[in-house]
Protein backbone atom coordinates (compact mmCIF):
# COMPACT_ATOMS: atom_id res chain seq x y z
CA UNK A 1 -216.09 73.60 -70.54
CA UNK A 2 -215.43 77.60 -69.53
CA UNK A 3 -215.94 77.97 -65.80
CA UNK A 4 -217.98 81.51 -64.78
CA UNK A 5 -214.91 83.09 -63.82
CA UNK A 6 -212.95 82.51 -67.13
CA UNK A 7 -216.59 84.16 -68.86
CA UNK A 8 -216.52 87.35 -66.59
CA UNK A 9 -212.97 87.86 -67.63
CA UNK A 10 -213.63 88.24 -71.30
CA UNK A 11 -216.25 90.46 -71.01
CA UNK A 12 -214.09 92.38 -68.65
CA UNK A 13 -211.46 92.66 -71.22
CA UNK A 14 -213.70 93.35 -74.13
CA UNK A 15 -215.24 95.93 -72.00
CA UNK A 16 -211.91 97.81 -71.10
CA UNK A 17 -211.18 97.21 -75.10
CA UNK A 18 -214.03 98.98 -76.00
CA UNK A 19 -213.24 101.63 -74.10
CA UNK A 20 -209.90 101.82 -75.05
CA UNK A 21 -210.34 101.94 -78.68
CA UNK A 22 -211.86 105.39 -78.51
CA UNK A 23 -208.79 106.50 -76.52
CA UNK A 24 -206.09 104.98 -79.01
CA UNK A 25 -208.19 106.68 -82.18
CA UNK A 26 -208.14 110.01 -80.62
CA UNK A 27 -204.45 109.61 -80.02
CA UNK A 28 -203.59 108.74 -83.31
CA UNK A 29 -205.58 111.97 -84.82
CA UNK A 30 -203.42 114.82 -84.88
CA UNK A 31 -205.01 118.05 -83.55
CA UNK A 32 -204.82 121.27 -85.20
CA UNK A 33 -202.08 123.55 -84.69
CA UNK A 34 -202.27 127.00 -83.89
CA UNK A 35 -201.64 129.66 -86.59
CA UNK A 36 -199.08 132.52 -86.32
CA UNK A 37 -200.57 135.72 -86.58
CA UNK A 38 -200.00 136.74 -89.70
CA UNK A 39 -201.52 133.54 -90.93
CA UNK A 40 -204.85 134.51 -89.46
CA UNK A 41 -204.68 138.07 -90.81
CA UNK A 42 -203.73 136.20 -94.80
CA UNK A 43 -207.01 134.48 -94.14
CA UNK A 44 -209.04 137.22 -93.22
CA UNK A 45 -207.81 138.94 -96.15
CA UNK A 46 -208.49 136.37 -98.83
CA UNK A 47 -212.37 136.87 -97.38
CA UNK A 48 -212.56 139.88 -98.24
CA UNK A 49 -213.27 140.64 -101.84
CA UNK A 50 -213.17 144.13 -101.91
CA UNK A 51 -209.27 143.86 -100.47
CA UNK A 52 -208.41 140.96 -102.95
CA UNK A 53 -209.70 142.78 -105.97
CA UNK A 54 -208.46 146.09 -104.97
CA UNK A 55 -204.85 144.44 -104.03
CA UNK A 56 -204.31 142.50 -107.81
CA UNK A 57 -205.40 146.31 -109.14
CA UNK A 58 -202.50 147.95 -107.28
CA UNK A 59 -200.31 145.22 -108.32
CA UNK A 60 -201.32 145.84 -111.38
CA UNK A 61 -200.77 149.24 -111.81
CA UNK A 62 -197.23 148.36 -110.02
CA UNK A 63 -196.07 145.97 -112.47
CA UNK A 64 -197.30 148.29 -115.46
CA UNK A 65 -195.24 151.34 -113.64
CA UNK A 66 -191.78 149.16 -113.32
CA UNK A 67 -192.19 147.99 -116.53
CA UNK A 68 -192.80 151.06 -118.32
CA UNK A 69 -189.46 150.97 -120.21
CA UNK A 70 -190.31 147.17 -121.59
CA UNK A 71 -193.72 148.18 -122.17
CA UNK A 72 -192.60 151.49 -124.53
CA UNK A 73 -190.32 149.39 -126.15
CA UNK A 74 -192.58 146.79 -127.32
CA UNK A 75 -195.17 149.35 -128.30
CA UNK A 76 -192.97 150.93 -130.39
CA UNK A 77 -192.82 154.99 -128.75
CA UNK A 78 -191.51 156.96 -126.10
CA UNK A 79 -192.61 159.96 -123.96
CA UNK A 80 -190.55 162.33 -125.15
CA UNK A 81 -190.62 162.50 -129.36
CA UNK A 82 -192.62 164.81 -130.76
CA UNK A 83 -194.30 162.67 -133.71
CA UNK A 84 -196.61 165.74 -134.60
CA UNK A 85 -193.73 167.69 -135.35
CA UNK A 86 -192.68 164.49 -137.19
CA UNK A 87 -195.76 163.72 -139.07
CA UNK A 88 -197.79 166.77 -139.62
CA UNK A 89 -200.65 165.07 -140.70
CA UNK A 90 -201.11 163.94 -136.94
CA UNK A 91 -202.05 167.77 -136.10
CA UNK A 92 -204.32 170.24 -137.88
CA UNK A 93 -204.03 174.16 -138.32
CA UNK A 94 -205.04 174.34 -134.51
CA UNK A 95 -202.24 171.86 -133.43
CA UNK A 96 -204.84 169.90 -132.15
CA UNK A 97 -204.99 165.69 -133.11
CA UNK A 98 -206.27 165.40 -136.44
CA UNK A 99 -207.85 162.17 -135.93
CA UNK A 100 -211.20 162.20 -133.65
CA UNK A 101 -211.40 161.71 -130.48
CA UNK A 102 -207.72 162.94 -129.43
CA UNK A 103 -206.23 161.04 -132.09
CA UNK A 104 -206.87 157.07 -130.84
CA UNK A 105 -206.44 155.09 -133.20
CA UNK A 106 -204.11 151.86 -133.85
CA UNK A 107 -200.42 153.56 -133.91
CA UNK A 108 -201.41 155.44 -130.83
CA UNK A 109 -203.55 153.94 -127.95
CA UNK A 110 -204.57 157.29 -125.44
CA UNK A 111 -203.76 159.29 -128.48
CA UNK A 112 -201.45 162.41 -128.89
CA UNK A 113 -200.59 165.09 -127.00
CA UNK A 114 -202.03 168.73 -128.55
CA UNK A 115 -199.30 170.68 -129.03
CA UNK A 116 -196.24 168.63 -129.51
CA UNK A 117 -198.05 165.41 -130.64
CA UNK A 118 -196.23 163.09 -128.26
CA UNK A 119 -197.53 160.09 -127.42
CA UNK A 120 -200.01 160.17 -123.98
CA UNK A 121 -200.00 156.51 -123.48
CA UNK A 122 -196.39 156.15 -122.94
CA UNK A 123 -196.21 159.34 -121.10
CA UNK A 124 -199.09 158.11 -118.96
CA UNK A 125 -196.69 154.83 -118.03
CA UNK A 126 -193.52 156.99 -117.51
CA UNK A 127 -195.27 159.48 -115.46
CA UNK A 128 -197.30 156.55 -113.60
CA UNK A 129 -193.46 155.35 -113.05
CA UNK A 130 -192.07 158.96 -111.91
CA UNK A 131 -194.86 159.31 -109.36
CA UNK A 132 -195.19 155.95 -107.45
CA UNK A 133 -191.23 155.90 -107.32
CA UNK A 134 -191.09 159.25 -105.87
CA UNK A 135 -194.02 158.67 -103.63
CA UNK A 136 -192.57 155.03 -102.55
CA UNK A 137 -189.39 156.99 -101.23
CA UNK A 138 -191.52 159.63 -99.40
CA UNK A 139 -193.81 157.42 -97.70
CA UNK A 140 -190.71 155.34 -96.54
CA UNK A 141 -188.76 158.39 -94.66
CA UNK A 142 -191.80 159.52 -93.56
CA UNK A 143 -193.03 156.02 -91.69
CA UNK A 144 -189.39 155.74 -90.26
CA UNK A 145 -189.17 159.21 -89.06
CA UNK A 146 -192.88 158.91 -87.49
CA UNK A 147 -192.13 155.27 -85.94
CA UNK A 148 -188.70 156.97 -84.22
CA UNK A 149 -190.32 160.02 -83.28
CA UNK A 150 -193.71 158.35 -81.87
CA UNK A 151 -191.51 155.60 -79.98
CA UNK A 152 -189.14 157.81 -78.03
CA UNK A 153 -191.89 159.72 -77.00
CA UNK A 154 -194.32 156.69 -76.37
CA UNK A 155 -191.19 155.19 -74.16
CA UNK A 156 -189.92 157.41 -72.49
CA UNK A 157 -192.10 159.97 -71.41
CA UNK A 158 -191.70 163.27 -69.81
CA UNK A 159 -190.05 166.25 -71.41
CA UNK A 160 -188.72 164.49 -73.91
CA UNK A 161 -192.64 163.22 -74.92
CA UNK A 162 -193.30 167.14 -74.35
CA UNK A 163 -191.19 168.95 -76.61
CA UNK A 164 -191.57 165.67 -79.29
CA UNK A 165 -194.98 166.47 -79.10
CA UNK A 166 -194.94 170.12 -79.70
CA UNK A 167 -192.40 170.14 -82.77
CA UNK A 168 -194.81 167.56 -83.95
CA UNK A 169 -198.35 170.04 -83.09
CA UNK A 170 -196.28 173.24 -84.93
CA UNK A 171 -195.77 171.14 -88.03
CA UNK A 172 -199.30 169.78 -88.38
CA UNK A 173 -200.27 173.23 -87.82
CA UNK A 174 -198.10 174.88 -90.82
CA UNK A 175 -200.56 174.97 -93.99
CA UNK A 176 -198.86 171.99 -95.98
CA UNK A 177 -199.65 172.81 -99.69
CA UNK A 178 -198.86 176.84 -99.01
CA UNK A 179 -195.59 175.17 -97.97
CA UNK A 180 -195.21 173.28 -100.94
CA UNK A 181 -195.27 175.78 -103.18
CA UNK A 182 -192.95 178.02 -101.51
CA UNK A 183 -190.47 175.86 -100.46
CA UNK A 184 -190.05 173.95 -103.94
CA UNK A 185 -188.27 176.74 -105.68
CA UNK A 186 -186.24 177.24 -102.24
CA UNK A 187 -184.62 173.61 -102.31
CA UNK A 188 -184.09 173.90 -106.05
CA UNK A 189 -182.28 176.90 -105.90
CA UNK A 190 -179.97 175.66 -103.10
CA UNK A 191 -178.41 173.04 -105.30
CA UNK A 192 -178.77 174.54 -108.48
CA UNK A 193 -177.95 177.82 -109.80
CA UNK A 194 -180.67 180.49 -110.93
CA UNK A 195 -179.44 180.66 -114.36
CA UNK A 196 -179.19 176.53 -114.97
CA UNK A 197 -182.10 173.80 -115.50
CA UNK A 198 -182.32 172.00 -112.78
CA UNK A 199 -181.81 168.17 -112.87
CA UNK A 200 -184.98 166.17 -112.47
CA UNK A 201 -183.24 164.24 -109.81
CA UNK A 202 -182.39 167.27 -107.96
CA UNK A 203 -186.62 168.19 -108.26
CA UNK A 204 -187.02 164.36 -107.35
CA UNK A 205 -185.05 164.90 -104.23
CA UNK A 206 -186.97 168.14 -102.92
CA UNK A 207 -190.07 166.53 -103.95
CA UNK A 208 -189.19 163.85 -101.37
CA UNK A 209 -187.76 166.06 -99.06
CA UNK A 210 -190.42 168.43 -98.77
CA UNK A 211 -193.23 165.65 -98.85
CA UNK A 212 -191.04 163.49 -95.76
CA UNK A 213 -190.46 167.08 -94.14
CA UNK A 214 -194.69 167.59 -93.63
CA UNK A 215 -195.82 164.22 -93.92
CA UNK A 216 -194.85 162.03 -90.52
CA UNK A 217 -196.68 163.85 -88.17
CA UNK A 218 -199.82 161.45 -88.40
CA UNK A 219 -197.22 158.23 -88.12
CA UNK A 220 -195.68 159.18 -84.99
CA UNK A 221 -198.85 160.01 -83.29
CA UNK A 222 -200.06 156.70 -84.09
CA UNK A 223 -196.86 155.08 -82.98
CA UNK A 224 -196.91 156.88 -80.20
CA UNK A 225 -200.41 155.98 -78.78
CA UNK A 226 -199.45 151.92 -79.48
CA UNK A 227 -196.53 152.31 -77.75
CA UNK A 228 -198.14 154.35 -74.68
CA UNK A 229 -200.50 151.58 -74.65
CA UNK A 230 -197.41 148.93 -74.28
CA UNK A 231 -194.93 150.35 -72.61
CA UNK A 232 -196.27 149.36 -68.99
CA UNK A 233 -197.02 145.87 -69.78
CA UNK A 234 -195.84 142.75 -68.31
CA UNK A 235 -193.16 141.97 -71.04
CA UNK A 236 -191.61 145.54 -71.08
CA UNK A 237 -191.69 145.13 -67.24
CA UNK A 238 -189.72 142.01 -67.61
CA UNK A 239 -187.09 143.14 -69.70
CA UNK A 240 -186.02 146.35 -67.72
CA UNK A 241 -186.16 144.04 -64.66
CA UNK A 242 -183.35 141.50 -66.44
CA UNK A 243 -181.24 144.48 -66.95
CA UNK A 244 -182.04 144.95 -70.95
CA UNK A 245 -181.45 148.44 -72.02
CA UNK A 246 -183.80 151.23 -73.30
CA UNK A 247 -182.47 150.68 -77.07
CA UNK A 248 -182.94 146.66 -76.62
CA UNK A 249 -186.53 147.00 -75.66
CA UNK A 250 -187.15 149.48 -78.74
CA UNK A 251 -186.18 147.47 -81.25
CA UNK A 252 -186.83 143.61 -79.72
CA UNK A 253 -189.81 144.42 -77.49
CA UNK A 254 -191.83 147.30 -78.54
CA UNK A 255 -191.30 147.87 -82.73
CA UNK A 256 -192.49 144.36 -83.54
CA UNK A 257 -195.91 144.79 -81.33
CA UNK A 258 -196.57 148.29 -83.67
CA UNK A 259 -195.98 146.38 -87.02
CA UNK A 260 -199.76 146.79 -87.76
CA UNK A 261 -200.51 150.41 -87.35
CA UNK A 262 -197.46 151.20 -89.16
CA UNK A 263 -198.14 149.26 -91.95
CA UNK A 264 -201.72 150.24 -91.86
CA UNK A 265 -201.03 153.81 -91.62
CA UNK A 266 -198.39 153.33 -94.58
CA UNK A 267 -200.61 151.82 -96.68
CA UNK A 268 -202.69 154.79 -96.16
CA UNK A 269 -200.30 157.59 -96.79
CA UNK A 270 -199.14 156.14 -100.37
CA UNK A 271 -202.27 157.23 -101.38
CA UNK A 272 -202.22 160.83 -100.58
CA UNK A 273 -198.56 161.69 -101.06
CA UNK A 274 -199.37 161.03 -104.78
CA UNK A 275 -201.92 163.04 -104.82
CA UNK A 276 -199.52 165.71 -102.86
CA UNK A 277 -196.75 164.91 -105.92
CA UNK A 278 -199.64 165.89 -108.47
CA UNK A 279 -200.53 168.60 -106.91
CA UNK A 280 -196.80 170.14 -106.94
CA UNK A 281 -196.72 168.85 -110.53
CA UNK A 282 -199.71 170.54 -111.37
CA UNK A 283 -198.68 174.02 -109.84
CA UNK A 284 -195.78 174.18 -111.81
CA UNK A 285 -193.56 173.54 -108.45
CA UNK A 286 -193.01 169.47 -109.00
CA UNK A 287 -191.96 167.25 -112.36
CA UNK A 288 -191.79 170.04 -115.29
CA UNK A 289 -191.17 169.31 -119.22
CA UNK A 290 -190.29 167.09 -120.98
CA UNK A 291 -190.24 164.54 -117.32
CA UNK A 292 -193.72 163.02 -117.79
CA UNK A 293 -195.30 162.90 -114.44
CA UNK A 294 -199.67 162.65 -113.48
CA UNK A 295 -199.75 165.95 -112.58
CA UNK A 296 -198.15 167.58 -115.63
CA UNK A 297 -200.44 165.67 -117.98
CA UNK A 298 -203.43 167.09 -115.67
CA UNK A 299 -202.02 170.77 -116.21
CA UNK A 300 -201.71 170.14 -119.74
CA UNK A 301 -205.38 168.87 -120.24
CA UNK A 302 -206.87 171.47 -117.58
CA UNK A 303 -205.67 174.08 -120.77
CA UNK A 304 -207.31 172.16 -123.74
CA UNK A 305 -209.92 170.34 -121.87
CA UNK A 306 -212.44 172.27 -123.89
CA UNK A 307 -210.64 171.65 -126.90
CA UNK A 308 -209.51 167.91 -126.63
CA UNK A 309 -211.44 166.67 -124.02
CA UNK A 310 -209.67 162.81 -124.36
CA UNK A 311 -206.22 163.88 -123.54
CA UNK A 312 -207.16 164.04 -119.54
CA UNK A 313 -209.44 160.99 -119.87
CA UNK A 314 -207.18 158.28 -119.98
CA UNK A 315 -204.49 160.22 -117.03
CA UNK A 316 -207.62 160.87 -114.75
CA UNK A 317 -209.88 157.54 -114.82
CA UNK A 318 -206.14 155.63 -114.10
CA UNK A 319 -206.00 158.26 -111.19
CA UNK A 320 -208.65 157.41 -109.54
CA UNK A 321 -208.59 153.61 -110.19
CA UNK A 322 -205.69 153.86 -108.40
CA UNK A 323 -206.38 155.74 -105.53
CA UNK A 324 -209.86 154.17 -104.83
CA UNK A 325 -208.54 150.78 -105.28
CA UNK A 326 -205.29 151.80 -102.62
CA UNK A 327 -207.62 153.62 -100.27
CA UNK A 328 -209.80 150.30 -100.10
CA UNK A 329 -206.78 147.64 -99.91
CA UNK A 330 -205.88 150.05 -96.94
CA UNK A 331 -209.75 149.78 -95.50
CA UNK A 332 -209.26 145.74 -95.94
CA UNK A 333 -205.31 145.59 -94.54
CA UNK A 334 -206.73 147.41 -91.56
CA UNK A 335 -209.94 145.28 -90.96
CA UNK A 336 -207.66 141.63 -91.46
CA UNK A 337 -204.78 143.23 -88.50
CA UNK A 338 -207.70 143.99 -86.28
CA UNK A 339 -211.19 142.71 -86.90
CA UNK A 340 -212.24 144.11 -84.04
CA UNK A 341 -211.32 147.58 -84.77
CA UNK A 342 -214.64 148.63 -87.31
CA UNK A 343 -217.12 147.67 -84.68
């Protein structure tokens, strides 16, 4: 027979097992780690449709652009071949495409160039090629230039913030595309003499130049407010105190916390300097025959547009897919760094 005290015992023990049990469960379920930073700013991105859609467009037009030599191959043409000179019948008395609507038809895809009869869809690829290469290159000097100049004058301060930030108000004051122009033919002439052609990488060089030479200002201002914004914090405190020297804390403490408004601002100046190559290209100062470039094709159709109205279709709807879909993958890169920033 079980005495009283042997009874209170077991429901003691069931008791304390009952209570237990909860205990041992919640040790055994793992609970959730914390996610880096740029984890959280992947996810925020993938919610956002606008930024996904506009993203795989850009890609797109990437992959198409570096694979513009693979892609002419397989279609059978090249930018530079004048198949109405060729084939005759491709042009009538007007040197305008005999076929309708500028000459689209299975042999050529955009078309044919009045004139000369080349091909517009391969020079479309070759000059989408010419100007994302040479606008890659720009944007580059000019975000590493801007991200210098804004963090030695975020840092440290004083004159040397001063004068940093009156070189950079006299060159956002010079009228950019005035400069453009006239300093084109300048750089040209310096490595190339009067009475030679001048290299396309020679023009792709001043293009680059001249574009990095006007087009940081906006970086290092940006730079420099992030870094204003750091430089008295606890961490930056820390590391002067331990002895760590004004290059160390640049580059360990203070140019990983302004990774996001330099990439944001990046991804907003691609845009733009293309628009800034076309627009040398178009003037006659940029890309000039037989390179294929955007802004060439858009000089050529802006004197035939009334005559062949298809040659600049093709060149100007890819323009603006382009741009739009950059300018909003910019929008979205900026709104998944900082959430908070739009409201």
């Amino acid at each position: 027979m079980t005495s009283p005290i042997e009874i209170e015992g077991a429901e003691a023990s069931s008791v304390l097992d009952k209570e237990s049990a909860p205990q041992d469960v919640a040790k055994e379920v793992k609970q959730p780690e914390g996610r880096k930073p740029s984890q959280l700013m992947w996810s925020r991105f993938k919610r956002d449709r606008a930024g996904v859609v506009s993203g795989c467009i850009v890609l797109f037009f990437f992959v198409v652009a570096a694979a513009a030599p693979l892609i002419a191959k397989v279609y059978g043409k090249d930018p530079y071949t004048l198949y109405g000179q060729d084939n005759p019948d491709l042009l009538d008395m007007f040197t305008m495409p005999a076929a309708p609507f500028g000459g689209i038809d299975g042999n050529f895809w955009f078309g044919i160039e009045p004139g000369l009869g080349r091909d517009v869809f391969t020079q479309l690829l070759y000059g989408m090629r010419n100007s994302m290469a040479t606008a890659l290159a720009a944007t580059l000097i000019m975000t590493i230039l801007g991200v210098l100049i804004g963090l030695a004058g975020g840092y440290f301060g004083g004159k040397i913030d001063y004068w940093l930030g009156r070189v950079t108000d006299f060159f956002m004051a010079l009228p950019s595309q005035l400069f453009f122009v006239a300093a084109m033919p300048v750089i040209t002439t310096v490595f190339v003499a009067p009475d030679k052609e001048t290299p396309t990488y020679v023009r792709a060089s001043a293009i680059i130049i001249v574009l990095s030479f006007l087009g940081w200002m906006s970086m290092a201002r940006i730079v420099r407010g992030a870094t204003l914004a750091m430089r008295d914090r606890e961490f930056i405190e820390a590391a002067r105190i331990s002895g760590a020297s004004p290059w160390r804390i640049l580059r360990k403490e203070l140019l990983p916390n302004i990774v996001t408004p330099t990439l944001v601002q990046a991804t907003l100046t691609l845009p733009s300097t293309i628009l800034s190559i076309a627009f040398l290209s178009f003037v006659g100062v940029g890309y000039v025959e037989p390179t294929p470039d955007w802004g060439r094709m858009f000089a050529i159709g802006a004197d035939i547009i009334e005559q062949d109205p298809y040659y600049m279709l093709f060149p100007g709807v890819a323009m603006v897919i382009f741009i739009v879909a950059f300018n909003l993958l910019g929008d979205s890169v900026r709104d998944a760094f900082d959430p908070k920033g739009n409201r």
